[in-house]
Amino acid sequence: MGLFPYDIRPIQRSIMDNIQSSLISGDHIVIEAGTGSGKTISALAPTISYAYGHGKRVLYLTRTNSQQKQVVEEFRRIRANSGPEVEKKYRSVPCDKDSDIVDEVMKEINSELQGVDNNGDVELPDPVGPWEGGPSNGLCTALQGRNNMCPLTGEEPEFITGTPEELSKMCSERKKNTSSKMMGKPTGGKECRFYSAYLMDDGMEMRQWAAKACPTAEQLFSKCMRIGICPYEVTKVMLSDAVLVTAPYIYFLSPFIRRRLLEWMDCSPEDLIVVVDEAHNLAQFARELSSISLSTNTMKLALLEVESMGDHRIGKPYTITNFLDVCLKAMSEISDEYLIDEDGLVPPSAFSEALMMLFRTNSSRIDQMASEMLHHGQAVLDQKKAMGKLPRSYIHKVALFYLTWQELEFETFSPLIVKGRRKGELSLEAHAMDPSQITSVILDTHSSIHLSGTLSPLNEYRDTIGLPDDAPLLKLPPPFPLSNRKVQFDQDLTTNFEILNKDPEMKMLFRERILEVLGSTGKRNTAVFFPSFDLLNEVLGTQELEDGTTLPMYLDIDREFFIERRGSPQSDVMDLANEFKNSSGGVLVSVLGGRLSEGMDFPGNTLEIVMIIGIPYPKPTARQRALSSFYDIKFGKGWEYTVHAPAARRLLQAVGRMIRSEEERGYALLLDKRAKHFHTEFPDLSPYTGDVSILERFFEGKV
């Protein structure tokens, strides 16, 4: 454990020992360790060590860009902790790649770098390369998407909304135009001055600086902006030199983007050790990535596109406008027949059959019309790309959805009609039920480490994402004494849908219980989490009216409230959290599974009490029932894997916000009698007696 830069705690030694064993045997290990365990550094130290010793690369996948910062900072500490003795250990270790090719590439890079003058800013470590020179010269590269790393998104607001595919096409076109002009063959199309600056020196100055500084993505972006060079291109060219790359999930899970990533890194999957951070998010991310949907709003935008770009015939006597109008009518008919409350399961053939009935033709003719419409959409894409605009076509989106829907194998997709948030909006959706169709690519790597504070039941995670049946599963105790935490549940209250509707007094009882706790702990920061924004507003009385005003709360208490609103932008949520942390006795109100109940750090006494209103069981929608049925058939555990497991993780995430160190104490109250079913997840769970006077004695360490 020579690369570990801190004093090693027992829980960290256990994590590292188990990871080391899995790396040696090529296993895919699943680890649950609570908040404050030091999972990031405990995963990095052994994987970086193994990578240097065996010619591997480490790919650290995160759910969000903000989580990459900690990875980079911990890697810097590893570099700083790597003295001469550690360097000597790794300097002559051969790698598993084609050494001749690697040597030639490294010689070329080294020869180019030798003469670079960086005005005394930094000196480039010598030698360079993923495994050369020991860990103290190692490079970590943080990779983010073009929507964060492309300077043009700050200059042209249209690009902010671009998908990865759209931004990639836009970037490719501008790079082509820029290169052509530099070769004396201008195309007349829009260029990119940031890419032009990159071509002038291949990003050498930035690569030299990054090799020394090991910057976060944000720091690299700022440095690039000061000298006017493209941060995304600089990051890409650095990837082949990095022993550690940290990137969002999509860079490895999307087949197209993964191929590009491996090209940039100059390696193959078997060369990789993959670390999955906050792994409890992986399955849902993979489902969303695999799912497809078409909304009535998209079809209306396609009609506006026809008005601006022109209509075309796609089969006598029909036009694109006719096709879109009929699609909207078909969606309405499907909704009338199958939509129940929020969504409804539809026959896979329902869409094409509705179109055939409305057009009075056969499926082949509909397919032909959609194909012609796709070609017209592609022409719009090409035209916009040539104009330097974001290559987006709603005509193309509609046609592509229809043709993709027709080709889907619905054994692993649930076909749904879904009600949108806006009044009258509908979506047709093929919801992917089996994330392992995408996540199983992890099995092609040398080894993988899956980390989270909330993965229980571990066998459900292993099965869901398609890891081997014998994959090691490690569940570690919290990194603090259980006596530092008190978790209770109310035996009288519940948010069970039927009971809540039958008993009008239940919501009033929730208010009374909340007031009991808030009234007895006035100086302690408290979070109150609800299963949904709807229940939050109903219990607190904070409904937002159509004119934008908000009704006053039912709770009459002298405490400062910080309430998250549905649909708040990320910046507003972060500001709300910071204001709450800086308060004395503030009350943070949000929803389970949201940005404030998962992943947000509340160190010290910035959060001491958590109240959870109800159990966050998934709603019994058509989508949820289809998913449960699928897991019943595949594993015989539909309810356990699709209802209990996600609810448990949301509860664990919310309660886990309170304590990060051995010195902190926290009290959690689950206001739902169904919490008794979660004794496995909360072994310290006890009934709430109504005696709020014990709370202060608990925080003083007297009970």
XYZ file of C-alpha atoms in Angstrom:
703
model
C 0.000 0.000 0.000
C 2.966 2.276 -0.647
C 0.926 4.722 -2.728
C -1.667 5.405 0.000
C -1.070 9.019 1.078
C -2.755 8.914 4.513
C -2.705 6.906 7.709
C -4.618 3.752 6.820
C -7.788 3.037 8.796
C -8.936 -0.599 9.214
C -11.900 -0.151 6.840
C -9.603 1.285 4.161
C -7.162 -1.587 4.546
C -10.032 -4.020 4.089
C -11.163 -2.246 0.901
C -7.635 -2.191 -0.527
C -6.855 -5.809 0.373
C -10.022 -7.033 -1.325
C -9.430 -4.886 -4.408
C -5.854 -6.130 -4.643
C -7.041 -9.749 -4.566
C -9.621 -9.041 -7.269
C -7.049 -7.339 -9.485
C -4.733 -10.324 -9.238
C -7.525 -12.790 -10.082
C -9.201 -10.540 -12.682
C -12.483 -10.410 -10.748
C -15.266 -7.832 -10.788
C -15.797 -6.829 -7.163
C -18.799 -5.059 -5.614
C -18.124 -3.025 -2.451
C -20.542 -1.209 -0.176
C -18.842 1.112 2.298
C -20.560 3.981 4.052
C -20.043 7.693 3.550
C -16.756 8.763 5.111
C -14.978 5.455 4.477
C -12.536 6.987 2.014
C -13.659 4.804 -0.881
C -12.112 6.932 -3.620
C -8.523 6.879 -2.355
C -8.896 3.263 -1.182
C -9.783 2.270 -4.743
C -7.176 4.448 -6.448
C -4.116 3.372 -4.457
C -4.229 -0.372 -5.294
C -5.502 0.101 -8.863
C -2.817 2.660 -9.735
C -0.180 0.401 -8.180
C -1.417 -2.598 -10.152
C -1.627 -0.561 -13.366
C 2.029 0.440 -13.098
C 3.092 -3.089 -12.329
C 1.147 -4.769 -15.128
C 0.840 -2.237 -17.938
C -2.861 -1.514 -17.331
C -4.862 1.719 -17.410
C -7.429 2.867 -14.846
C -10.767 4.252 -16.049
C -12.673 5.853 -13.172
C -16.332 6.340 -14.124
C -18.486 8.906 -12.313
C -22.156 9.778 -12.536
C -21.555 13.521 -12.559
C -18.724 15.818 -13.590
C -18.415 17.237 -10.066
C -17.353 13.832 -8.694
C -14.304 13.870 -10.966
C -12.691 16.627 -8.924
C -12.095 14.370 -5.913
C -10.558 11.686 -8.137
C -8.022 14.161 -9.554
C -7.217 15.625 -6.141
C -6.608 12.176 -4.631
C -4.377 11.239 -7.562
C -2.299 14.350 -6.904
C -1.807 13.172 -3.322
C -0.702 9.778 -4.631
C 1.851 11.486 -6.890
C 3.104 13.617 -4.020
C 3.418 10.513 -1.836
C 5.456 8.615 -4.456
C 9.061 9.008 -3.405
C 12.213 7.719 -5.110
C 11.850 4.209 -3.680
C 8.327 3.852 -5.044
C 9.381 5.276 -8.426
C 12.248 2.822 -8.698
C 9.851 -0.075 -8.171
C 7.825 0.776 -11.281
C 10.330 2.379 -13.658
C 11.384 -0.781 -15.531
C 8.095 -2.688 -15.502
C 7.133 -3.833 -19.030
C 3.599 -3.275 -20.302
C 1.264 -5.740 -21.958
C 0.847 -3.717 -25.161
C 2.704 -4.052 -28.450
C 5.982 -2.584 -27.193
C 7.347 -1.699 -30.626
C 4.343 0.464 -31.456
C 4.330 2.074 -28.031
C 8.058 2.797 -28.226
C 7.707 4.444 -31.629
C 4.785 6.598 -30.474
C 6.559 7.628 -27.289
C 9.796 8.459 -29.161
C 7.848 10.673 -31.537
C 6.052 12.478 -28.710
C 9.246 12.874 -26.695
C 11.181 14.281 -29.649
C 8.438 16.830 -30.300
C 8.338 17.893 -26.665
C 12.070 18.281 -26.111
C 12.348 21.657 -27.839
C 9.204 23.269 -26.504
C 9.751 26.522 -24.634
C 6.996 27.192 -22.123
C 8.451 30.469 -20.847
C 9.538 28.871 -17.591
C 6.032 27.864 -16.580
C 6.757 24.198 -15.816
C 9.099 21.472 -16.930
C 7.785 18.349 -18.604
C 8.601 15.160 -16.643
C 10.941 12.915 -18.559
C 10.231 10.252 -19.679
C 6.512 10.516 -20.448
C 3.829 7.917 -21.106
C 1.273 5.990 -19.069
C 3.777 3.825 -17.136
C 7.060 5.655 -17.666
C 8.902 7.373 -14.850
C 6.971 6.019 -11.881
C 3.778 7.211 -10.154
C 5.255 10.582 -9.167
C 5.319 11.474 -12.885
C 1.942 9.892 -13.610
C -0.834 11.749 -15.370
C -4.545 11.788 -14.575
C -6.891 13.226 -17.190
C -10.452 14.314 -16.429
C -12.674 13.949 -19.485
C -15.987 15.747 -19.839
C -18.379 16.235 -22.729
C -18.264 19.003 -25.306
C -21.196 20.743 -23.646
C -18.785 21.511 -20.772
C -15.439 21.629 -22.597
C -16.289 23.350 -25.895
C -15.656 27.132 -25.692
C -18.274 27.761 -28.383
C -21.106 26.741 -26.034
C -20.425 29.930 -24.094
C -20.537 32.032 -27.260
C -23.465 30.400 -29.070
C -26.328 29.605 -26.646
C -27.896 27.135 -29.113
C -25.017 24.732 -28.463
C -25.780 24.491 -24.737
C -28.793 22.282 -25.508
C -26.892 20.078 -27.953
C -26.741 16.315 -27.496
C -23.305 14.627 -27.597
C -24.043 13.453 -31.142
C -25.120 16.916 -32.333
C -22.110 18.634 -30.780
C -19.796 16.003 -32.244
C -21.146 16.660 -35.762
C -20.921 20.419 -35.311
C -17.357 20.120 -34.022
C -16.331 17.795 -36.858
C -17.630 20.223 -39.493
C -15.878 23.254 -37.997
C -12.632 21.330 -37.561
C -12.793 20.258 -41.214
C -13.345 23.854 -42.335
C -10.520 25.079 -40.105
C -8.062 22.472 -41.381
C -8.991 23.217 -44.994
C -8.329 26.919 -44.560
C -4.970 26.294 -42.893
C -4.008 24.161 -45.908
C -4.952 27.002 -48.248
C -8.250 25.480 -49.371
C -10.975 27.474 -47.553
C -14.476 26.026 -47.800
C -16.319 29.179 -46.789
C -17.922 27.346 -43.877
C -17.725 28.409 -40.237
C -14.419 27.677 -38.532
C -13.180 27.387 -34.954
C -10.396 29.684 -33.780
C -9.817 27.479 -30.720
C -9.115 24.451 -32.908
C -6.895 26.588 -35.129
C -4.814 27.532 -32.078
C -4.601 23.878 -31.143
C -3.309 22.921 -34.601
C -0.553 25.527 -34.370
C 1.323 23.572 -31.690
C -0.739 20.381 -31.139
C -1.489 21.603 -27.613
C 2.133 21.155 -26.551
C 2.189 24.048 -24.104
C -0.956 22.781 -22.382
C 0.248 19.177 -22.358
C 3.477 20.315 -20.768
C 1.622 22.270 -18.094
C -0.893 19.447 -17.445
C 1.868 16.860 -17.048
C 3.124 18.858 -14.090
C -0.100 20.307 -12.678
C -2.439 17.302 -13.176
C -5.423 19.689 -13.414
C -9.115 19.097 -12.922
C -11.281 19.543 -16.011
C -12.305 22.979 -14.761
C -8.702 24.072 -14.214
C -7.653 22.843 -17.646
C -10.585 24.669 -19.236
C -9.645 27.945 -17.524
C -5.987 27.628 -18.535
C -6.932 26.850 -22.149
C -9.244 29.843 -22.284
C -6.440 32.148 -21.177
C -4.364 31.143 -24.190
C -7.303 30.622 -26.562
C -6.890 26.905 -27.304
C -9.549 24.163 -27.424
C -9.758 22.343 -24.042
C -11.553 19.337 -25.519
C -8.847 18.663 -28.119
C -6.116 19.132 -25.522
C -7.860 16.656 -23.214
C -8.223 14.105 -26.007
C -4.553 14.196 -26.943
C -3.559 13.782 -23.286
C -5.547 10.580 -22.857
C -2.914 8.331 -24.420
C -0.391 9.526 -21.811
C -2.682 9.108 -18.776
C -2.450 6.127 -16.466
C -5.744 7.306 -14.893
C -8.701 8.691 -16.846
C -11.861 9.817 -15.096
C -14.982 10.233 -17.220
C -18.801 10.171 -16.992
C -20.554 6.796 -17.330
C -21.629 7.481 -20.898
C -18.065 7.435 -22.196
C -17.823 3.712 -21.510
C -21.449 2.601 -21.728
C -22.323 4.169 -25.095
C -20.860 1.861 -27.790
C -20.032 4.696 -30.207
C -18.443 6.944 -27.584
C -16.587 3.988 -26.036
C -14.919 3.198 -29.353
C -13.714 6.776 -29.612
C -12.487 6.783 -26.002
C -10.449 3.613 -26.522
C -8.955 5.102 -29.695
C -7.942 8.245 -27.824
C -6.513 6.208 -24.940
C -4.783 3.887 -27.437
C -5.842 0.751 -25.596
C -8.385 -2.069 -25.629
C -10.967 -3.068 -22.972
C -8.746 -5.840 -21.575
C -6.101 -3.186 -20.820
C -8.525 -1.397 -18.485
C -9.278 -1.546 -14.796
C -12.687 0.105 -14.484
C -13.846 1.760 -11.257
C -17.550 2.615 -11.066
C -18.249 5.371 -8.526
C -21.706 5.804 -6.951
C -22.504 2.480 -8.583
C -26.088 2.414 -7.304
C -26.874 4.800 -10.196
C -25.421 2.576 -12.914
C -28.430 0.356 -13.703
C -30.889 3.228 -14.056
C -28.420 5.202 -16.166
C -28.027 2.221 -18.499
C -31.816 1.824 -18.780
C -32.232 5.486 -19.706
C -29.395 5.271 -22.204
C -30.986 2.268 -23.923
C -34.564 3.574 -23.917
C -36.096 5.569 -26.774
C -39.070 7.922 -26.730
C -41.051 10.259 -28.968
C -43.146 13.088 -27.547
C -45.972 15.066 -29.040
C -43.830 18.149 -28.400
C -41.115 16.765 -30.703
C -43.694 16.202 -33.438
C -44.988 19.755 -33.067
C -41.421 21.064 -33.331
C -41.055 18.948 -36.484
C -44.102 20.715 -37.933
C -42.468 24.086 -37.195
C -39.323 22.818 -38.892
C -41.363 21.981 -41.994
C -42.692 25.546 -42.026
C -39.185 27.008 -41.916
C -37.298 24.456 -44.057
C -40.025 23.468 -46.511
C -42.436 20.548 -46.949
C -41.818 17.546 -49.221
C -43.768 14.633 -50.634
C -42.903 11.275 -49.096
C -45.372 9.137 -51.036
C -48.291 10.066 -53.240
C -50.323 11.953 -52.213
C -48.788 12.526 -48.760
C -46.279 15.036 -47.393
C -44.146 15.255 -44.268
C -46.840 17.462 -42.730
C -49.458 14.773 -43.400
C -47.257 12.138 -41.735
C -46.694 14.292 -38.639
C -50.381 15.183 -38.318
C -51.327 11.508 -38.520
C -48.652 10.581 -35.948
C -50.151 13.115 -33.527
C -53.623 11.692 -34.083
C -52.319 8.127 -33.643
C -50.680 9.115 -30.353
C -53.979 10.567 -29.150
C -55.878 7.392 -30.056
C -53.314 5.212 -28.293
C -53.611 7.436 -25.230
C -57.414 7.177 -25.200
C -57.234 3.387 -25.275
C -54.251 2.536 -23.087
C -53.268 5.460 -20.825
C -54.150 4.927 -17.146
C -53.137 7.691 -14.754
C -49.444 8.314 -15.585
C -48.759 5.688 -18.231
C -50.037 2.556 -19.881
C -48.625 -0.566 -21.504
C -49.368 -0.706 -25.241
C -48.988 -3.517 -27.791
C -45.708 -3.064 -29.715
C -47.675 -2.951 -32.959
C -50.118 -0.273 -31.730
C -48.302 2.678 -33.312
C -47.886 1.195 -36.800
C -51.429 -0.227 -36.738
C -52.868 3.181 -35.855
C -50.927 4.763 -38.726
C -52.117 2.077 -41.158
C -55.744 2.646 -40.148
C -55.483 6.419 -40.459
C -53.592 6.320 -43.775
C -55.641 3.350 -45.020
C -52.525 1.591 -46.275
C -50.182 -1.252 -45.329
C -47.075 -1.368 -43.105
C -44.633 -1.466 -46.042
C -46.002 1.829 -47.335
C -45.709 3.408 -43.878
C -42.121 2.170 -43.585
C -41.317 3.635 -47.002
C -42.810 7.008 -46.056
C -40.790 7.071 -42.827
C -37.594 6.185 -44.738
C -38.118 9.023 -47.217
C -38.873 11.362 -44.351
C -35.601 10.271 -42.699
C -33.691 11.260 -45.853
C -35.293 14.708 -45.812
C -34.406 15.040 -42.142
C -30.811 14.138 -42.965
C -30.777 16.876 -45.598
C -31.864 19.360 -42.920
C -29.056 18.113 -40.666
C -26.503 18.524 -43.442
C -27.780 21.979 -44.326
C -27.611 23.197 -40.727
C -24.161 21.676 -40.275
C -22.901 23.464 -43.388
C -24.300 26.726 -41.995
C -22.382 26.227 -38.764
C -25.556 25.669 -36.774
C -26.351 22.857 -34.376
C -27.189 19.887 -36.655
C -30.624 19.119 -35.263
C -33.696 18.005 -37.169
C -36.979 17.103 -35.485
C -38.168 15.629 -38.780
C -35.213 13.257 -38.586
C -35.971 12.436 -34.917
C -39.583 11.425 -35.649
C -38.707 9.254 -38.641
C -35.772 7.603 -36.859
C -37.925 6.804 -33.818
C -40.586 5.109 -35.938
C -38.066 3.000 -37.867
C -36.156 2.078 -34.675
C -39.402 1.123 -32.907
C -40.243 -1.217 -35.770
C -36.918 -3.051 -35.374
C -36.934 -3.428 -31.570
C -37.059 -6.815 -29.883
C -39.590 -6.138 -27.135
C -38.528 -9.038 -24.912
C -36.362 -6.562 -22.997
C -38.324 -3.348 -23.660
C -41.693 -2.282 -22.289
C -43.756 -0.295 -24.862
C -45.527 2.547 -23.053
C -47.739 5.563 -23.596
C -46.693 8.159 -21.013
C -48.334 11.368 -19.825
C -45.976 14.378 -19.950
C -45.520 17.085 -17.348
C -47.104 19.729 -19.557
C -50.837 19.598 -20.028
C -51.782 17.487 -23.035
C -48.231 16.249 -23.740
C -47.781 12.545 -24.426
C -44.832 10.283 -25.194
C -44.493 6.895 -26.783
C -41.629 5.109 -25.078
C -39.716 1.848 -25.393
C -38.339 1.522 -21.865
C -35.275 -0.719 -21.547
C -35.711 -3.181 -18.684
C -32.384 -5.016 -18.830
C -29.375 -2.746 -18.150
C -27.006 -5.693 -18.546
C -27.480 -5.400 -22.315
C -25.175 -2.376 -22.017
C -23.306 -2.837 -18.734
C -22.065 -6.340 -19.582
C -19.285 -4.680 -21.624
C -17.551 -4.314 -18.252
C -16.860 -8.051 -18.413
C -14.453 -7.393 -21.311
C -12.125 -5.421 -19.034
C -9.285 -6.844 -16.957
C -11.160 -6.135 -13.744
C -13.756 -3.779 -12.321
C -14.504 -2.260 -8.919
C -18.045 -1.128 -8.120
C -18.278 1.304 -5.195
C -21.161 2.875 -3.307
C -22.366 3.560 0.191
C -25.780 2.157 -0.742
C -25.680 -0.993 -2.877
C -27.567 -3.452 -0.675
C -28.753 -5.984 -1.570
C -25.419 -6.605 -3.285
C -26.625 -9.686 -5.127
C -29.355 -7.582 -6.768
C -26.769 -5.128 -8.089
C -24.546 -7.969 -9.310
C -27.409 -9.704 -11.113
C -28.942 -6.543 -12.552
C -25.833 -5.278 -14.310
C -24.748 -8.752 -15.413
C -21.673 -9.479 -13.304
C -20.629 -13.136 -12.851
C -22.472 -15.170 -10.206
C -19.204 -15.629 -8.310
C -18.250 -11.935 -8.343
C -16.913 -10.985 -4.872
C -19.425 -9.023 -2.774
C -18.092 -6.976 0.149
C -20.361 -5.159 2.595
C -18.478 -3.164 5.221
C -19.860 -1.645 8.446
C -20.211 2.144 8.807
C -16.901 3.959 9.429
C -18.255 5.327 12.727
C -19.617 3.699 15.931
C -23.319 2.854 15.602
C -23.811 4.642 18.920
C -23.172 7.900 17.024
C -26.380 7.366 15.072
C -29.947 6.918 16.203
C -32.566 5.742 13.695
C -36.221 5.475 14.710
C -39.508 4.891 12.918
C -43.051 6.000 13.664
C -45.475 3.091 14.174
C -48.639 5.138 13.569
C -48.037 7.036 10.336
C -47.804 5.925 6.717
C -47.848 7.352 3.207
C -49.486 4.201 1.848
C -51.624 5.513 -1.025
C -54.906 3.875 -0.009
C -54.602 4.727 3.680
C -53.523 8.305 2.963
C -56.599 8.826 0.777
C -59.012 7.205 3.240
C -57.695 9.018 6.306
C -57.775 12.827 5.837
C -56.212 13.261 9.295
C -52.980 11.519 8.277
C -51.416 14.595 6.675
C -52.214 16.625 9.771
C -50.505 13.968 11.915
C -47.397 14.261 9.722
C -47.360 18.014 10.350
C -47.690 17.484 14.100
C -44.804 15.005 14.175
C -42.588 17.325 12.129
C -43.397 20.200 14.505
C -42.583 18.009 17.533
C -39.060 17.390 16.331
C -38.425 20.875 14.940
C -39.728 22.454 18.126
C -37.343 20.497 20.355
C -34.189 20.896 18.252
C -34.261 24.566 17.305
C -30.510 25.010 16.904
C -29.765 21.861 14.942
C -29.865 21.861 11.154
C -32.562 19.487 9.958
C -33.515 17.990 6.591
C -37.044 16.827 5.780
C -37.288 14.532 2.742
C -40.549 13.575 1.010
C -41.187 10.796 -1.550
C -42.480 13.376 -4.064
C -42.966 17.090 -4.605
C -46.720 16.537 -4.657
C -46.755 15.089 -1.130
C -44.297 17.763 0.010
C -46.707 20.494 -1.076
C -49.759 18.709 0.341
C -48.230 18.208 3.786
C -46.533 21.584 4.081
C -49.186 23.532 2.195
C -46.627 25.154 -0.089
C -48.522 24.699 -3.364
C -47.426 26.898 -6.235
C -50.328 28.655 -7.965
C -50.670 29.278 -11.698
C -49.707 32.935 -11.280
C -46.330 31.880 -9.840
C -47.127 32.687 -6.198
C -46.699 30.123 -3.432
C -49.137 29.563 -0.577
C -47.750 29.988 2.968
C -46.785 26.881 4.922
C -49.136 25.156 7.315
C -46.251 24.813 9.784
C -46.285 27.642 12.306
C -42.782 27.613 13.755
C -39.941 30.093 14.006
C -37.385 28.233 11.901
C -35.739 29.261 8.632
C -36.887 26.977 5.800
C -34.957 26.188 2.613
C -37.399 24.485 0.230
C -36.385 22.976 -3.094
C -38.877 23.667 -5.888
C -39.732 21.199 -8.617
C -37.625 21.773 -11.739
C -35.118 24.105 -10.065
C -31.892 24.514 -12.082
C -28.720 22.969 -10.658
C -27.252 26.361 -9.739
C -30.312 27.243 -7.632
C -30.181 23.881 -5.835
C -26.483 24.364 -5.029
C -27.151 27.894 -3.738
C -30.003 26.572 -1.593
C -27.757 23.874 -0.108
C -24.984 26.360 0.686
C -27.404 28.781 2.335
C -28.747 25.922 4.454
C -25.240 24.795 5.466
C -24.432 28.320 6.624
C -27.635 28.611 8.654
C -28.121 27.940 12.351
C -31.094 25.680 12.917
C -32.204 25.793 9.288
C -34.689 23.321 7.809
C -33.928 21.900 4.361
C -36.959 20.477 2.542
C -36.528 18.291 -0.528
C -37.420 14.922 -2.084
C -35.905 11.457 -1.776
C -33.777 10.423 -4.727
C -33.128 14.064 -5.573
C -29.973 16.119 -5.764
C -30.019 17.073 -2.069
C -30.758 13.625 -0.609
C -28.043 11.845 -2.650
C -24.403 12.739 -3.213
C -24.475 16.096 -1.398
C -22.001 16.480 1.493
C -23.104 18.087 4.770
C -19.966 17.992 6.948
C -19.796 18.695 10.663
C -22.966 20.113 12.159
C -24.366 21.414 8.866
C -26.859 18.503 9.031
C -27.629 16.662 12.282
C -31.249 15.513 11.923
C -32.996 13.831 8.998
C -36.740 13.267 8.845
C -38.116 11.050 6.088
C -41.815 11.301 5.312
C -42.924 7.882 4.063
C -41.184 5.028 2.277
C -40.038 5.868 -1.279
C -41.474 2.785 -2.937
C -41.755 3.239 -6.710
C -45.232 4.125 -7.926
C -47.125 1.077 -9.265
C -47.094 2.450 -12.813
C -47.265 0.337 -15.958
C -43.512 0.807 -16.374
C -42.869 -0.379 -12.827
C -45.167 -3.402 -13.162
C -43.496 -4.412 -16.429
C -40.062 -4.128 -14.817
C -41.135 -6.201 -11.825
C -42.588 -8.872 -14.093
C -39.378 -8.958 -16.151
C -37.259 -9.530 -13.029
C -39.685 -12.154 -11.764
C -39.152 -14.086 -14.968
C -35.372 -13.543 -15.088
C -34.448 -13.934 -11.410
C -37.628 -14.892 -9.551
C -37.239 -11.723 -7.445
C -39.388 -9.048 -9.034
C -40.549 -7.300 -5.836
C -37.209 -7.606 -4.043
C -35.181 -6.260 -6.971
C -37.507 -3.555 -8.341
C -39.426 -2.308 -5.284
C -37.622 -3.041 -2.023
C -34.029 -2.535 -3.269
C -34.477 0.953 -4.806
C -36.490 2.128 -1.777
C -33.795 0.871 0.591
C -31.082 2.687 -1.335
C -32.947 5.978 -1.276
C -33.463 5.663 2.479
C -29.800 4.798 3.042
C -28.693 7.709 0.869
C -30.844 10.201 2.773
C -29.822 8.951 6.225
C -26.196 8.828 5.080
C -26.135 12.601 4.577
C -25.805 13.112 8.363
C -22.508 11.526 9.377
C -19.137 11.571 7.616
C -16.681 11.138 10.497
C -16.283 9.400 13.835
C -16.798 12.700 15.680
C -20.232 13.449 14.203
C -23.609 12.358 15.544
C -26.956 12.174 13.765
C -30.607 11.360 14.396
C -32.986 10.024 11.735
C -36.750 9.569 12.032
C -38.630 7.550 9.415
C -42.272 8.597 9.527
C -43.841 5.413 8.196
C -44.695 2.175 9.967
C -43.536 0.195 6.902
C -39.956 1.136 7.844
C -39.935 -2.002 10.027
C -39.282 -3.979 6.815
C -35.840 -2.336 6.528
C -34.164 -3.772 9.648
C -31.521 -5.426 7.454
C -30.484 -2.046 6.043
C -30.816 -0.287 9.437
C -29.785 -2.743 12.190
C -30.053 0.094 14.745
C -33.715 0.801 13.863
C -36.021 1.271 16.882
C -39.612 2.512 17.427
C -40.262 6.200 18.025
C -41.776 6.671 21.490
C -42.810 10.299 21.143
C -40.312 11.387 23.805
C -38.490 14.189 21.997
C -36.622 15.156 25.170
C -34.124 12.336 24.536
C -32.864 14.028 21.385
C -30.694 16.601 23.117
C -29.427 13.948 25.564
C -28.489 11.813 22.546
C -26.516 14.631 20.937
C -24.745 15.238 24.242
C -23.772 11.537 24.308
C -25.867 10.768 27.394
C -28.155 8.135 25.797
